[in-house]
mmCIF file of C-alpha atoms in Angstrom:
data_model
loop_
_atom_site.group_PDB
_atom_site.id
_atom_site.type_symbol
_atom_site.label_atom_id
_atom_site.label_comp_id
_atom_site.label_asym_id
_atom_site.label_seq_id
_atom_site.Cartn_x
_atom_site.Cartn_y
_atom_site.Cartn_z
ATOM 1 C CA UNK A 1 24.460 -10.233 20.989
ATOM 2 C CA UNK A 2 26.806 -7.158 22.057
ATOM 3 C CA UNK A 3 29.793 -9.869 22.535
ATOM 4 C CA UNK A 4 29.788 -10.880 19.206
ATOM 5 C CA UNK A 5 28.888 -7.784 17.828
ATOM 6 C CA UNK A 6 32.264 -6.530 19.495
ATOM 7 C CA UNK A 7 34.287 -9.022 17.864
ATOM 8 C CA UNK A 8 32.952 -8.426 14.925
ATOM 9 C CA UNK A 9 33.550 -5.143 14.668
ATOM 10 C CA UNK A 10 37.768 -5.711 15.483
ATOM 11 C CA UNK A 11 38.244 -7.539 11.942
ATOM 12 C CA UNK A 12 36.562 -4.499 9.986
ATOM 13 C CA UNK A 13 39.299 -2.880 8.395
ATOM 14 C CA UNK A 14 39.551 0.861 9.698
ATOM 15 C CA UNK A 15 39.475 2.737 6.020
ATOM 16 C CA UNK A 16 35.614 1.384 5.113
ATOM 17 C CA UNK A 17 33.063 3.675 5.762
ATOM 18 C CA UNK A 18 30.303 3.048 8.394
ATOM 19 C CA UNK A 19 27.353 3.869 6.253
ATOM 20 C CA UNK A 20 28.928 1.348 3.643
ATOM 21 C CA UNK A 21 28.334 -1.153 6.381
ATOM 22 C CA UNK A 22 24.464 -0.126 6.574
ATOM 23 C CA UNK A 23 24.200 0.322 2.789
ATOM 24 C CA UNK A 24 25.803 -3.360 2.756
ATOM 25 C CA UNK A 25 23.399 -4.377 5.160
ATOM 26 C CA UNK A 26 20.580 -3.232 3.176
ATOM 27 C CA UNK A 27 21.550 -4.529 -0.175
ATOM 28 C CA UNK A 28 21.671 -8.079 1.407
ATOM 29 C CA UNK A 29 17.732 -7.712 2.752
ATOM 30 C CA UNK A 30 16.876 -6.622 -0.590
ATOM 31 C CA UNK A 31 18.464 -9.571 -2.422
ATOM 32 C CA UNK A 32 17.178 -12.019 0.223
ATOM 33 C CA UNK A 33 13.713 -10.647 -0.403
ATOM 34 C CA UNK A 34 13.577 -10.790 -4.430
ATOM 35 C CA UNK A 35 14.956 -14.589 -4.360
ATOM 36 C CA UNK A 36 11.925 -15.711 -2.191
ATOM 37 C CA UNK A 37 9.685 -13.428 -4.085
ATOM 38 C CA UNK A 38 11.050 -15.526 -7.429
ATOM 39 C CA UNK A 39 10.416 -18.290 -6.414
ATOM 40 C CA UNK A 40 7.356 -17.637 -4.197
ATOM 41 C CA UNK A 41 5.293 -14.126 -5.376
ATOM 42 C CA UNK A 42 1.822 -14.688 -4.169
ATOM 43 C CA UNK A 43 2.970 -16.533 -0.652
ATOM 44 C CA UNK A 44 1.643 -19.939 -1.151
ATOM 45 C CA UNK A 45 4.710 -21.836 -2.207
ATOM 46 C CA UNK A 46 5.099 -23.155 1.650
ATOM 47 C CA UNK A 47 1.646 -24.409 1.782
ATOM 48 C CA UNK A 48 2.506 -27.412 0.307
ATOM 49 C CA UNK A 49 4.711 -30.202 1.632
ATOM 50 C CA UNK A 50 7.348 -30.537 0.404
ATOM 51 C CA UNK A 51 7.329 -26.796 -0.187
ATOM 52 C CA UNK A 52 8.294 -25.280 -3.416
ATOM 53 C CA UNK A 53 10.932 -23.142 -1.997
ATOM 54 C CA UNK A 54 14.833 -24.662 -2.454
ATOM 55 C CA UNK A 55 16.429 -25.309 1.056
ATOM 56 C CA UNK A 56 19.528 -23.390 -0.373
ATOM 57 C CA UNK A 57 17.356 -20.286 -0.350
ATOM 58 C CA UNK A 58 16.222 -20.606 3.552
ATOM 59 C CA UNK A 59 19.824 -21.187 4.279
ATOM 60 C CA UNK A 60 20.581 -18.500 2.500
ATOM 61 C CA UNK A 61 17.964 -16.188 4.252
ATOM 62 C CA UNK A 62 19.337 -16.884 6.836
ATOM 63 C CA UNK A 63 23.039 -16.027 6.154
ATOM 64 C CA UNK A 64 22.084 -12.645 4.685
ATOM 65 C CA UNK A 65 19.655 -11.819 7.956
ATOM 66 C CA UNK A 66 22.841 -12.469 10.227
ATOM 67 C CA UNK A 67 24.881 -10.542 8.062
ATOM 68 C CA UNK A 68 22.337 -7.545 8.129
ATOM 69 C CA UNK A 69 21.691 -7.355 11.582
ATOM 70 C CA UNK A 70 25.529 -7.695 12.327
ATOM 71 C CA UNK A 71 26.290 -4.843 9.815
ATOM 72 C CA UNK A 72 23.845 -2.517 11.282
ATOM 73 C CA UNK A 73 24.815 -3.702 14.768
ATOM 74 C CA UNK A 74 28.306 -2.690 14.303
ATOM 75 C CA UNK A 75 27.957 0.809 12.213
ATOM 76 C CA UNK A 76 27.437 2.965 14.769
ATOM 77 C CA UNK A 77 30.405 1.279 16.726
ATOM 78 C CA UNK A 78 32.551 1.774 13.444
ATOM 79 C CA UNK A 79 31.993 5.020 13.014
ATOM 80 C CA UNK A 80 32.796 6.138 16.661
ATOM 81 C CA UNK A 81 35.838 3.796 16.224
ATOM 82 C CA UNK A 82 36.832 5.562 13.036
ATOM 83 C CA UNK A 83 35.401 8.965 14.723
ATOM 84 C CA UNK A 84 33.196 9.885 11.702
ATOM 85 C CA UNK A 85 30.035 9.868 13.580
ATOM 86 C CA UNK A 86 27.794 12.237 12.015
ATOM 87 C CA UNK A 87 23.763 13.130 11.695
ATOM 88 C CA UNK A 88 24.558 12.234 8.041
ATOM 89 C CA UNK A 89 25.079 8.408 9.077
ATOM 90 C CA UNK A 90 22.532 8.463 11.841
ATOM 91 C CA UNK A 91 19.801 9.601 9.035
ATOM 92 C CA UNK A 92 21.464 6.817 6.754
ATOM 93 C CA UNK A 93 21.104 4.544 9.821
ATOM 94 C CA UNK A 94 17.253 4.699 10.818
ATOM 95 C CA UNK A 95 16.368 6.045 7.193
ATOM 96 C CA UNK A 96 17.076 2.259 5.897
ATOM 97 C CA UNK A 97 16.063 0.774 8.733
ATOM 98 C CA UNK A 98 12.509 2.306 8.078
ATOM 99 C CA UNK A 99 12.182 0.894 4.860
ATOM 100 C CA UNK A 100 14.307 -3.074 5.984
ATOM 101 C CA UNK A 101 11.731 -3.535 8.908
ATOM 102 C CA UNK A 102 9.052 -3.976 6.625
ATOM 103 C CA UNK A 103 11.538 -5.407 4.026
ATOM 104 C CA UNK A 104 12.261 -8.378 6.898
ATOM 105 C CA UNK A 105 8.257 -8.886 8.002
ATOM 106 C CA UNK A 106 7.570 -9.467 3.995
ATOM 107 C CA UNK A 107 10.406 -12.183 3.224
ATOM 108 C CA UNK A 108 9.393 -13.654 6.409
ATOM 109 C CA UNK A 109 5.759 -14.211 5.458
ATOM 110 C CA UNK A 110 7.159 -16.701 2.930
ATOM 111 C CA UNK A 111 8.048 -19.100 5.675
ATOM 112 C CA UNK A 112 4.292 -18.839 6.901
ATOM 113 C CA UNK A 113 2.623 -19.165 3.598
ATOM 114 C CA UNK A 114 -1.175 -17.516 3.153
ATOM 115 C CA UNK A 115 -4.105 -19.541 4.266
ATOM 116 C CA UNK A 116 -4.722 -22.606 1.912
ATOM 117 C CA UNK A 117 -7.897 -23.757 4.238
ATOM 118 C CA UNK A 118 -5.792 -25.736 6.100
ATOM 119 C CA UNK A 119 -2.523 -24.139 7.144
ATOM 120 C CA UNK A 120 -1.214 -20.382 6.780
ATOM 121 C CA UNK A 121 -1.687 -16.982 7.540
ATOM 122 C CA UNK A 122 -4.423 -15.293 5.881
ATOM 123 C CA UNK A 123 -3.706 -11.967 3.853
ATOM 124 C CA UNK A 124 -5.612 -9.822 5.883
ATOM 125 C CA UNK A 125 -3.527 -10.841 9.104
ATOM 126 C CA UNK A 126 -0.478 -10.576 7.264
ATOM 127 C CA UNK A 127 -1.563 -6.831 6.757
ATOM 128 C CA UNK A 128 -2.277 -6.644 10.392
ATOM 129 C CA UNK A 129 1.249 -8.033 11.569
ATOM 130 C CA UNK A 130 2.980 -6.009 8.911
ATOM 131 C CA UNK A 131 0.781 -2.821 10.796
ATOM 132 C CA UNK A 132 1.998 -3.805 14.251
ATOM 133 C CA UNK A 133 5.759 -4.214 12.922
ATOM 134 C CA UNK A 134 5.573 -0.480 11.568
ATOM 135 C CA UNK A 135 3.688 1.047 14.188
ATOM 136 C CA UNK A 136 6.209 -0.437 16.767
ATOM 137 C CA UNK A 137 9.270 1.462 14.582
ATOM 138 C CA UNK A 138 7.286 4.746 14.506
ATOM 139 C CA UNK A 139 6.462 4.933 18.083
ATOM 140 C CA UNK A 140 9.855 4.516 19.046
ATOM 141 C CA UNK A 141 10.991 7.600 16.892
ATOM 142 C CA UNK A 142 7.997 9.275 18.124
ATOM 143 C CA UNK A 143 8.818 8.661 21.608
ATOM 144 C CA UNK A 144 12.290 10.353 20.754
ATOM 145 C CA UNK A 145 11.070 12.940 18.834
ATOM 146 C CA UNK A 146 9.098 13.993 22.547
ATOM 147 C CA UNK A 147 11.798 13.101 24.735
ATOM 148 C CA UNK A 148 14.970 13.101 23.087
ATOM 149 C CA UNK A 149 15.838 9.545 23.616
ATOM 150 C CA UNK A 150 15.708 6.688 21.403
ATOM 151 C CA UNK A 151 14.441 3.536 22.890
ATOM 152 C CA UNK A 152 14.565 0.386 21.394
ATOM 153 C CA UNK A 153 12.279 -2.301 23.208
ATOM 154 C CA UNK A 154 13.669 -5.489 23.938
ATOM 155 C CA UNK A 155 11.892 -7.089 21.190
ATOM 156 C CA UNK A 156 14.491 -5.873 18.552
ATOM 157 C CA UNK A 157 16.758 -8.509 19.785
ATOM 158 C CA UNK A 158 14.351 -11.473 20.024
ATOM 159 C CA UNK A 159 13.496 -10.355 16.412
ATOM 160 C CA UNK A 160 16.570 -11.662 15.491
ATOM 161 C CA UNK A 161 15.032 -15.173 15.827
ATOM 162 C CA UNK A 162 13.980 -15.097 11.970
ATOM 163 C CA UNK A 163 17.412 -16.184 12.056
ATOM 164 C CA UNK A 164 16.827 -19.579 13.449
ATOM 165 C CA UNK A 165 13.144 -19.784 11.861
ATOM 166 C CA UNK A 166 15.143 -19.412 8.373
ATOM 167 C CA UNK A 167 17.638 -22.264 9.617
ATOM 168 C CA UNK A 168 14.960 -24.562 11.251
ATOM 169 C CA UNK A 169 13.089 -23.730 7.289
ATOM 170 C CA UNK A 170 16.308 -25.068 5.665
ATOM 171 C CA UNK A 171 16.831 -28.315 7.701
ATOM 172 C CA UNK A 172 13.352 -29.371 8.166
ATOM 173 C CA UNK A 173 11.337 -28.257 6.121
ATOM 174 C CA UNK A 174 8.068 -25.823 6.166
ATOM 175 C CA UNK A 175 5.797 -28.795 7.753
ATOM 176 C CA UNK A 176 7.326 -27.453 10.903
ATOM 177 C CA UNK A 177 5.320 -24.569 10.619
ATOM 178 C CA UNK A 178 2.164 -26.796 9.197
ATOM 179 C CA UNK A 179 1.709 -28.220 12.730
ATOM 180 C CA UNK A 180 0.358 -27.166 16.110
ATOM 181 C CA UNK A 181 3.371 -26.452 18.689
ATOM 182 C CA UNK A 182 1.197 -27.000 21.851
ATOM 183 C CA UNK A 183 -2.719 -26.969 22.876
ATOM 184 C CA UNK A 184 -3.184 -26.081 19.171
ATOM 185 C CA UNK A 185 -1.575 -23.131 18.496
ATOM 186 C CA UNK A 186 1.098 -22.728 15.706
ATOM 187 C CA UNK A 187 4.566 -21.606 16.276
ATOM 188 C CA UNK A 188 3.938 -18.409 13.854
ATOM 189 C CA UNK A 189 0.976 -17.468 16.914
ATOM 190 C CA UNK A 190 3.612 -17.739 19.226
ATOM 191 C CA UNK A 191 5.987 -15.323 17.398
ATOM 192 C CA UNK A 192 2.886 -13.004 16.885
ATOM 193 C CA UNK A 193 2.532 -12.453 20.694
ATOM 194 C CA UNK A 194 6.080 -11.706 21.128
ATOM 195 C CA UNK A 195 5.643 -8.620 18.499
ATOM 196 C CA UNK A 196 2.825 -7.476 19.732
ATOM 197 C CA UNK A 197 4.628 -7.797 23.316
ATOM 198 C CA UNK A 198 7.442 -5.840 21.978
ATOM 199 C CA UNK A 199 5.947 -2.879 20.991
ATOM 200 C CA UNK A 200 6.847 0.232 23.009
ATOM 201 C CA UNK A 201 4.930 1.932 25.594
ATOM 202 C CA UNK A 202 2.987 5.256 24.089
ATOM 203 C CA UNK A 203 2.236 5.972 27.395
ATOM 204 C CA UNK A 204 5.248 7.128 28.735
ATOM 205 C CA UNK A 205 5.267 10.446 26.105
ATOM 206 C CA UNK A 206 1.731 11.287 27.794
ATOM 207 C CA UNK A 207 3.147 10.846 31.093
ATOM 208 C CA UNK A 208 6.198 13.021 30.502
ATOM 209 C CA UNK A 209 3.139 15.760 29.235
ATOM 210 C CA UNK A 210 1.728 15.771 32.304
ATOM 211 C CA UNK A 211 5.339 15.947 33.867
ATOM 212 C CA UNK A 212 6.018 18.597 31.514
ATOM 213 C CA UNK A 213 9.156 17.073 30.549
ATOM 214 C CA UNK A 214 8.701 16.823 26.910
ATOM 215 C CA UNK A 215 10.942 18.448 24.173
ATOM 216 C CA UNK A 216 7.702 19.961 22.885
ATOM 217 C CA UNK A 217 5.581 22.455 24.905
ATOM 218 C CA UNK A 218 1.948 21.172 23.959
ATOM 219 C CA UNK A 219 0.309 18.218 23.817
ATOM 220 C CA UNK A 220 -0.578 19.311 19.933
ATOM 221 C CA UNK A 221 2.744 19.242 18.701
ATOM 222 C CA UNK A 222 3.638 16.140 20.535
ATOM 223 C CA UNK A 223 0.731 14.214 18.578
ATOM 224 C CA UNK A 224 1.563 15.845 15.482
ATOM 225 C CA UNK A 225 3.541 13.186 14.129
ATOM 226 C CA UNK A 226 1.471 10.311 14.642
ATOM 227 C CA UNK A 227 -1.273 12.374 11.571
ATOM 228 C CA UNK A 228 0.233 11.026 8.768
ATOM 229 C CA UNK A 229 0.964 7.703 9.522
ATOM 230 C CA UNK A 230 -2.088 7.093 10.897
ATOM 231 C CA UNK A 231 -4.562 8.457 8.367
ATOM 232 C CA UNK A 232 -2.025 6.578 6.232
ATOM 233 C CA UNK A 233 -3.495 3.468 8.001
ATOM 234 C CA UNK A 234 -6.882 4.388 7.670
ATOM 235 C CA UNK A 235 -6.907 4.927 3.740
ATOM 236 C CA UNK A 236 -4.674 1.632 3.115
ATOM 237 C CA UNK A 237 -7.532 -0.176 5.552
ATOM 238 C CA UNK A 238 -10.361 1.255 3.531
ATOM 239 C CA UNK A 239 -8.585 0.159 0.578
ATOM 240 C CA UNK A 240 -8.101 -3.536 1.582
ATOM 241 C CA UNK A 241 -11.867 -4.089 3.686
ATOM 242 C CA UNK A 242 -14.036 -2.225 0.804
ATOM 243 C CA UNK A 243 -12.105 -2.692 -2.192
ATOM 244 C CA UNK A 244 -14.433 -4.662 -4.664
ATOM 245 C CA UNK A 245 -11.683 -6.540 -6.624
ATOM 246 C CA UNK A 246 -10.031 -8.015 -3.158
ATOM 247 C CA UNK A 247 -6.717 -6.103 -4.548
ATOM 248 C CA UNK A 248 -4.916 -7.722 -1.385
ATOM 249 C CA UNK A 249 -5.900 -11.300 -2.089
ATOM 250 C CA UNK A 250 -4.777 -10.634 -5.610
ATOM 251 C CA UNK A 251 -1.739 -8.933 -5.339
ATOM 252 C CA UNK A 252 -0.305 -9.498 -1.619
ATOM 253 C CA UNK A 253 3.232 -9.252 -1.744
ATOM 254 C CA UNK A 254 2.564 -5.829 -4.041
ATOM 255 C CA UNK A 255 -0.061 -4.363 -1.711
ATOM 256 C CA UNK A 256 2.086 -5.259 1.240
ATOM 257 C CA UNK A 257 5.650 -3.564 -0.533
ATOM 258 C CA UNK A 258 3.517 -0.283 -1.058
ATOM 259 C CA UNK A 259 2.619 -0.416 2.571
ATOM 260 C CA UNK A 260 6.040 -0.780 3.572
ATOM 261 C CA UNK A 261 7.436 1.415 0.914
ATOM 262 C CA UNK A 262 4.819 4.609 1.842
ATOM 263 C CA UNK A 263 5.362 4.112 6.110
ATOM 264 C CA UNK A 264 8.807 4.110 5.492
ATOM 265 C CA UNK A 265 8.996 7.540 3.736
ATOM 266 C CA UNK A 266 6.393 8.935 5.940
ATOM 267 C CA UNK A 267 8.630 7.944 9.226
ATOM 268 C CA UNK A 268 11.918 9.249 7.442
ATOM 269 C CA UNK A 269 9.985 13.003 7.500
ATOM 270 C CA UNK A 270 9.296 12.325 11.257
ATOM 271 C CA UNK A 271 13.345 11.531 11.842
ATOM 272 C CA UNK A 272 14.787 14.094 10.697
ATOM 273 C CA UNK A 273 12.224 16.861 12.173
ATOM 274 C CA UNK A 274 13.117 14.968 15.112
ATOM 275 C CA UNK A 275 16.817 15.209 14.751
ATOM 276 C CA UNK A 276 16.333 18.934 13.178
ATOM 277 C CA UNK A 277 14.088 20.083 16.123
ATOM 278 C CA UNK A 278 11.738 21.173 13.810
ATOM 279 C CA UNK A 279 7.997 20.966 13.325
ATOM 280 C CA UNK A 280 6.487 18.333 11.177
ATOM 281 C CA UNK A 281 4.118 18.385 8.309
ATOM 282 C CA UNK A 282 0.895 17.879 9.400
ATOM 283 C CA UNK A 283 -0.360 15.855 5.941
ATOM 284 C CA UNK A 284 2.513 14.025 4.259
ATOM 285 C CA UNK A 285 1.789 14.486 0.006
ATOM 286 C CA UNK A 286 1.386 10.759 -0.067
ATOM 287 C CA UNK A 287 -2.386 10.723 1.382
ATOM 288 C CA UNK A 288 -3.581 12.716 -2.024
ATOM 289 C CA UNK A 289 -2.994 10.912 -4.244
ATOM 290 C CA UNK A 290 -3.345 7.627 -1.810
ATOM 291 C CA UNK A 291 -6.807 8.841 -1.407
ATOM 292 C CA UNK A 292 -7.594 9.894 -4.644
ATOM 293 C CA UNK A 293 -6.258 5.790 -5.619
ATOM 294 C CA UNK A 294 -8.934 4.377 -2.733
ATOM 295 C CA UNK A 295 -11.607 6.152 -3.850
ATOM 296 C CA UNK A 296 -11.769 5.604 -7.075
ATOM 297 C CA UNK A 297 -10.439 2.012 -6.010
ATOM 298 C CA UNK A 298 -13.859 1.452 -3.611
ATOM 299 C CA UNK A 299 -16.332 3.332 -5.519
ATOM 300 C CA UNK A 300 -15.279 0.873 -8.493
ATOM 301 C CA UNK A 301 -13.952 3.514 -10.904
ATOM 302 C CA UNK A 302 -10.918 1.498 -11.910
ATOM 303 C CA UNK A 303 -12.835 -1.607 -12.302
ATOM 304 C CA UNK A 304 -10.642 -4.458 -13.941
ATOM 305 C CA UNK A 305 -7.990 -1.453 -13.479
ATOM 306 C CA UNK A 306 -7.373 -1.780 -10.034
ATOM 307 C CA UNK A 307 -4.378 -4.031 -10.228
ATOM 308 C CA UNK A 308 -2.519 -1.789 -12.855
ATOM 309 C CA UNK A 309 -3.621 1.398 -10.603
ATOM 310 C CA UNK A 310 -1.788 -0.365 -7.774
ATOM 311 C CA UNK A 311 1.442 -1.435 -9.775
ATOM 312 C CA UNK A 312 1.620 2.008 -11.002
ATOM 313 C CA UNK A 313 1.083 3.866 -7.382
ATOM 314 C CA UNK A 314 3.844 1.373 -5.963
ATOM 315 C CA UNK A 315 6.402 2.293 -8.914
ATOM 316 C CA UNK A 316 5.108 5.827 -7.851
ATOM 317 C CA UNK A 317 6.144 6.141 -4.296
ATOM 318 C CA UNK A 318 8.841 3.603 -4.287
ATOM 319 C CA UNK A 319 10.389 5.900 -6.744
ATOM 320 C CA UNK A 320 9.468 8.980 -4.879
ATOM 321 C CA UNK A 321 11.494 7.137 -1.612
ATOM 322 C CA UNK A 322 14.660 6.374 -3.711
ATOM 323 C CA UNK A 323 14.177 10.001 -4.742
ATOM 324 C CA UNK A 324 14.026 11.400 -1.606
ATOM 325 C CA UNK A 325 16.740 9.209 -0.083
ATOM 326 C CA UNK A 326 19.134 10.245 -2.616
ATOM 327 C CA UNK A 327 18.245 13.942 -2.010
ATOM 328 C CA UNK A 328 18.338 14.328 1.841
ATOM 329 C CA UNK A 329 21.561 12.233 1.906
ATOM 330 C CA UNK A 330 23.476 12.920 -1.223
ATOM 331 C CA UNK A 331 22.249 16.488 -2.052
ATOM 332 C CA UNK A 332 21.666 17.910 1.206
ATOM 333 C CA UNK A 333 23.349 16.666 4.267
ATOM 334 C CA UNK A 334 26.591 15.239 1.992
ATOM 335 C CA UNK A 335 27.570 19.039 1.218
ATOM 336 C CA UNK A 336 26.459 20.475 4.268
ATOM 337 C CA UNK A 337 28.726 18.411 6.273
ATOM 338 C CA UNK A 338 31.328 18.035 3.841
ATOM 339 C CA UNK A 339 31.488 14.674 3.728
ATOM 340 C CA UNK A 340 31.058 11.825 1.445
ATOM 341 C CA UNK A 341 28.440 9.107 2.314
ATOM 342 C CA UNK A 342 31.133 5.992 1.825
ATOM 343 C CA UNK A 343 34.299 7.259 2.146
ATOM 344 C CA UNK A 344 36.358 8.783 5.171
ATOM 345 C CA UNK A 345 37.470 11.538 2.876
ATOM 346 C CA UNK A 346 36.606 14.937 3.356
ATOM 347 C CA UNK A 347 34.840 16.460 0.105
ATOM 348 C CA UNK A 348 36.984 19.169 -1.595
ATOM 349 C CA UNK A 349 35.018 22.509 -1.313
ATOM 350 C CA UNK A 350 34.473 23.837 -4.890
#
């Protein structure tokens, strides 16, 4: 895609900002994800054919995917063409792109539809891709946080074919994804390989431990960040195998946005102690009350609750990410660097 990234990036005009190009990019997942929520909030309204979904709003899933992968393609190349690289963009950068990686898996699941008995993806695997999608991202920063470089597996590219799925959505219809592509399997099986293919290779940070080559001395504080997210995993899995109400058959797409929602802020902590060079925390503050939530959840507490409990945890955390966002970039790094985040301007010290 680098060719027509590189033309792209000649008709952007040379006073915008590069993180107005991410935050751009952003705001266009997040629209694209609340139209298909509208008219689809519990993932079955492609499970029918025809599906219940208009073909403008494929179409236009797929414009606004383009336009957000182009936009975040071409940031980075703006700001070195503009020379206002900075940490503050780069946090800006992979910050949002911890949070629009789930964001993308979600509005794709749409397409899919859950399992009706006879076509769809059940709940439960949608919870399982959505786990592969996130633990692919945080490896990657984990893998850079232990060797200093930031490797993005060839699979970030090929994920770019939502594009087409969105397209082939719009002109078809979803019975294209109703039938078997070959000896049986569907085309969404297919496209499930490929992400689990693409994931990165944690492997290579315990080679470069034996090869002492890592940023960190021990093997401890090499591991360190992978705590959090994964006890993160195991509370949300508790949550969704022993919860007695079925909370993710009931509320999917809310369960799901949490999940996204709390791995995104729990990676952001792990990028910047890996662009900081400092230590991480070893229990992110999410897991208490997370776990406080699952057990009262599974011991069956919150009874007829449990739906409100989980509405009110997601406005929690989604509003401690904004929150956090707005402090790191605005409050913090903004003044340290004496910048603003979307202009070129310098900030006038007071």
């Amino acid at each position: 895609m680098q060719p027509i990234w590189n033309k792209i990036i000649k008709i952007v005009p040379l006073w915008i900002a590069p993180n107005l190009l991410t935050f751009s990019g952003f705001v266009m997942i997040l629209v694209n994800y609340f139209l298909i929520s509208f008219y689809d909030w519990d993932y079955t309204a492609s499970g029918t054919s025809p599906g219940l979904v208009p073909t403008w709003v494929w179409l236009f899933s797929a414009f606004t995917t383009f336009c957000a992968y182009a936009l975040d393609s071409i940031d980075g190349k703006h700001a070195r063409r503009t020379q206002s690289s900075s940490p503050l963009g780069e946090l800006f950068d992979h910050g949002l792109d911890s949070w629009a990686t789930s964001i993308f898996v979600l509005s794709f699941f749409s397409v899919c539809s859950r399992d009706n008995g006879k076509t769809g993806v059940s709940v439960y695997t949608m919870y399982i891709y959505l786990s592969i999608v996130l633990f692919n991202f945080m490896c990657s920063h984990w893998e850079k946080y232990n060797t200093g470089v930031l490797f993005l597996p060839w699979g970030y590219d090929l994920s770019q074919v939502l594009i087409a799925a969105y397209l082939l959505t719009g002109l078809v219809g979803v019975e294209v994804w109703q039938k078997p592509l070959l000896f049986g399997y569907y085309i969404t099986d297919v496209l499930v390989i490929l992400l689990i293919g693409k994931c990165p290779d944690p492997w290579k940070t315990l080679l470069a431990h034996l090869k002492k080559t890592l940023k960190n001395g021990s093997l401890y504080e090499g591991l360190l960040p992978l705590v959090s997210p994964l006890l993160l995993f195991v509370l949300l899995t508790v949550w969704v195998v022993l919860s007695p109400g079925n909370i993710l058959a009931k509320q999917p797409r809310l369960f799901l946005w949490m999940v996204g929602v709390t791995f995104s802020n729990v990676i952001c902590k792990v990028i910047v102690c890996q662009m900081s060079s400092t230590r991480p925390e070893l229990l992110h503050w999410f897991l208490f009350p997370l776990a406080l939530v699952v057990y009262a959840a599974i011991s069956g507490l919150l009874g007829w609750a449990e739906e409100a409990v989980l509405a009110a945890f997601t406005a929690l955390v989604t509003a401690a990410h904004v929150h956090y966002g707005i402090c790191v970039v605005r409050g913090q790094l903004s003044e340290h660097f004496n910048i603003y985040i979307f202009s070129l301007k310098k900030r006038v010290q007071e």
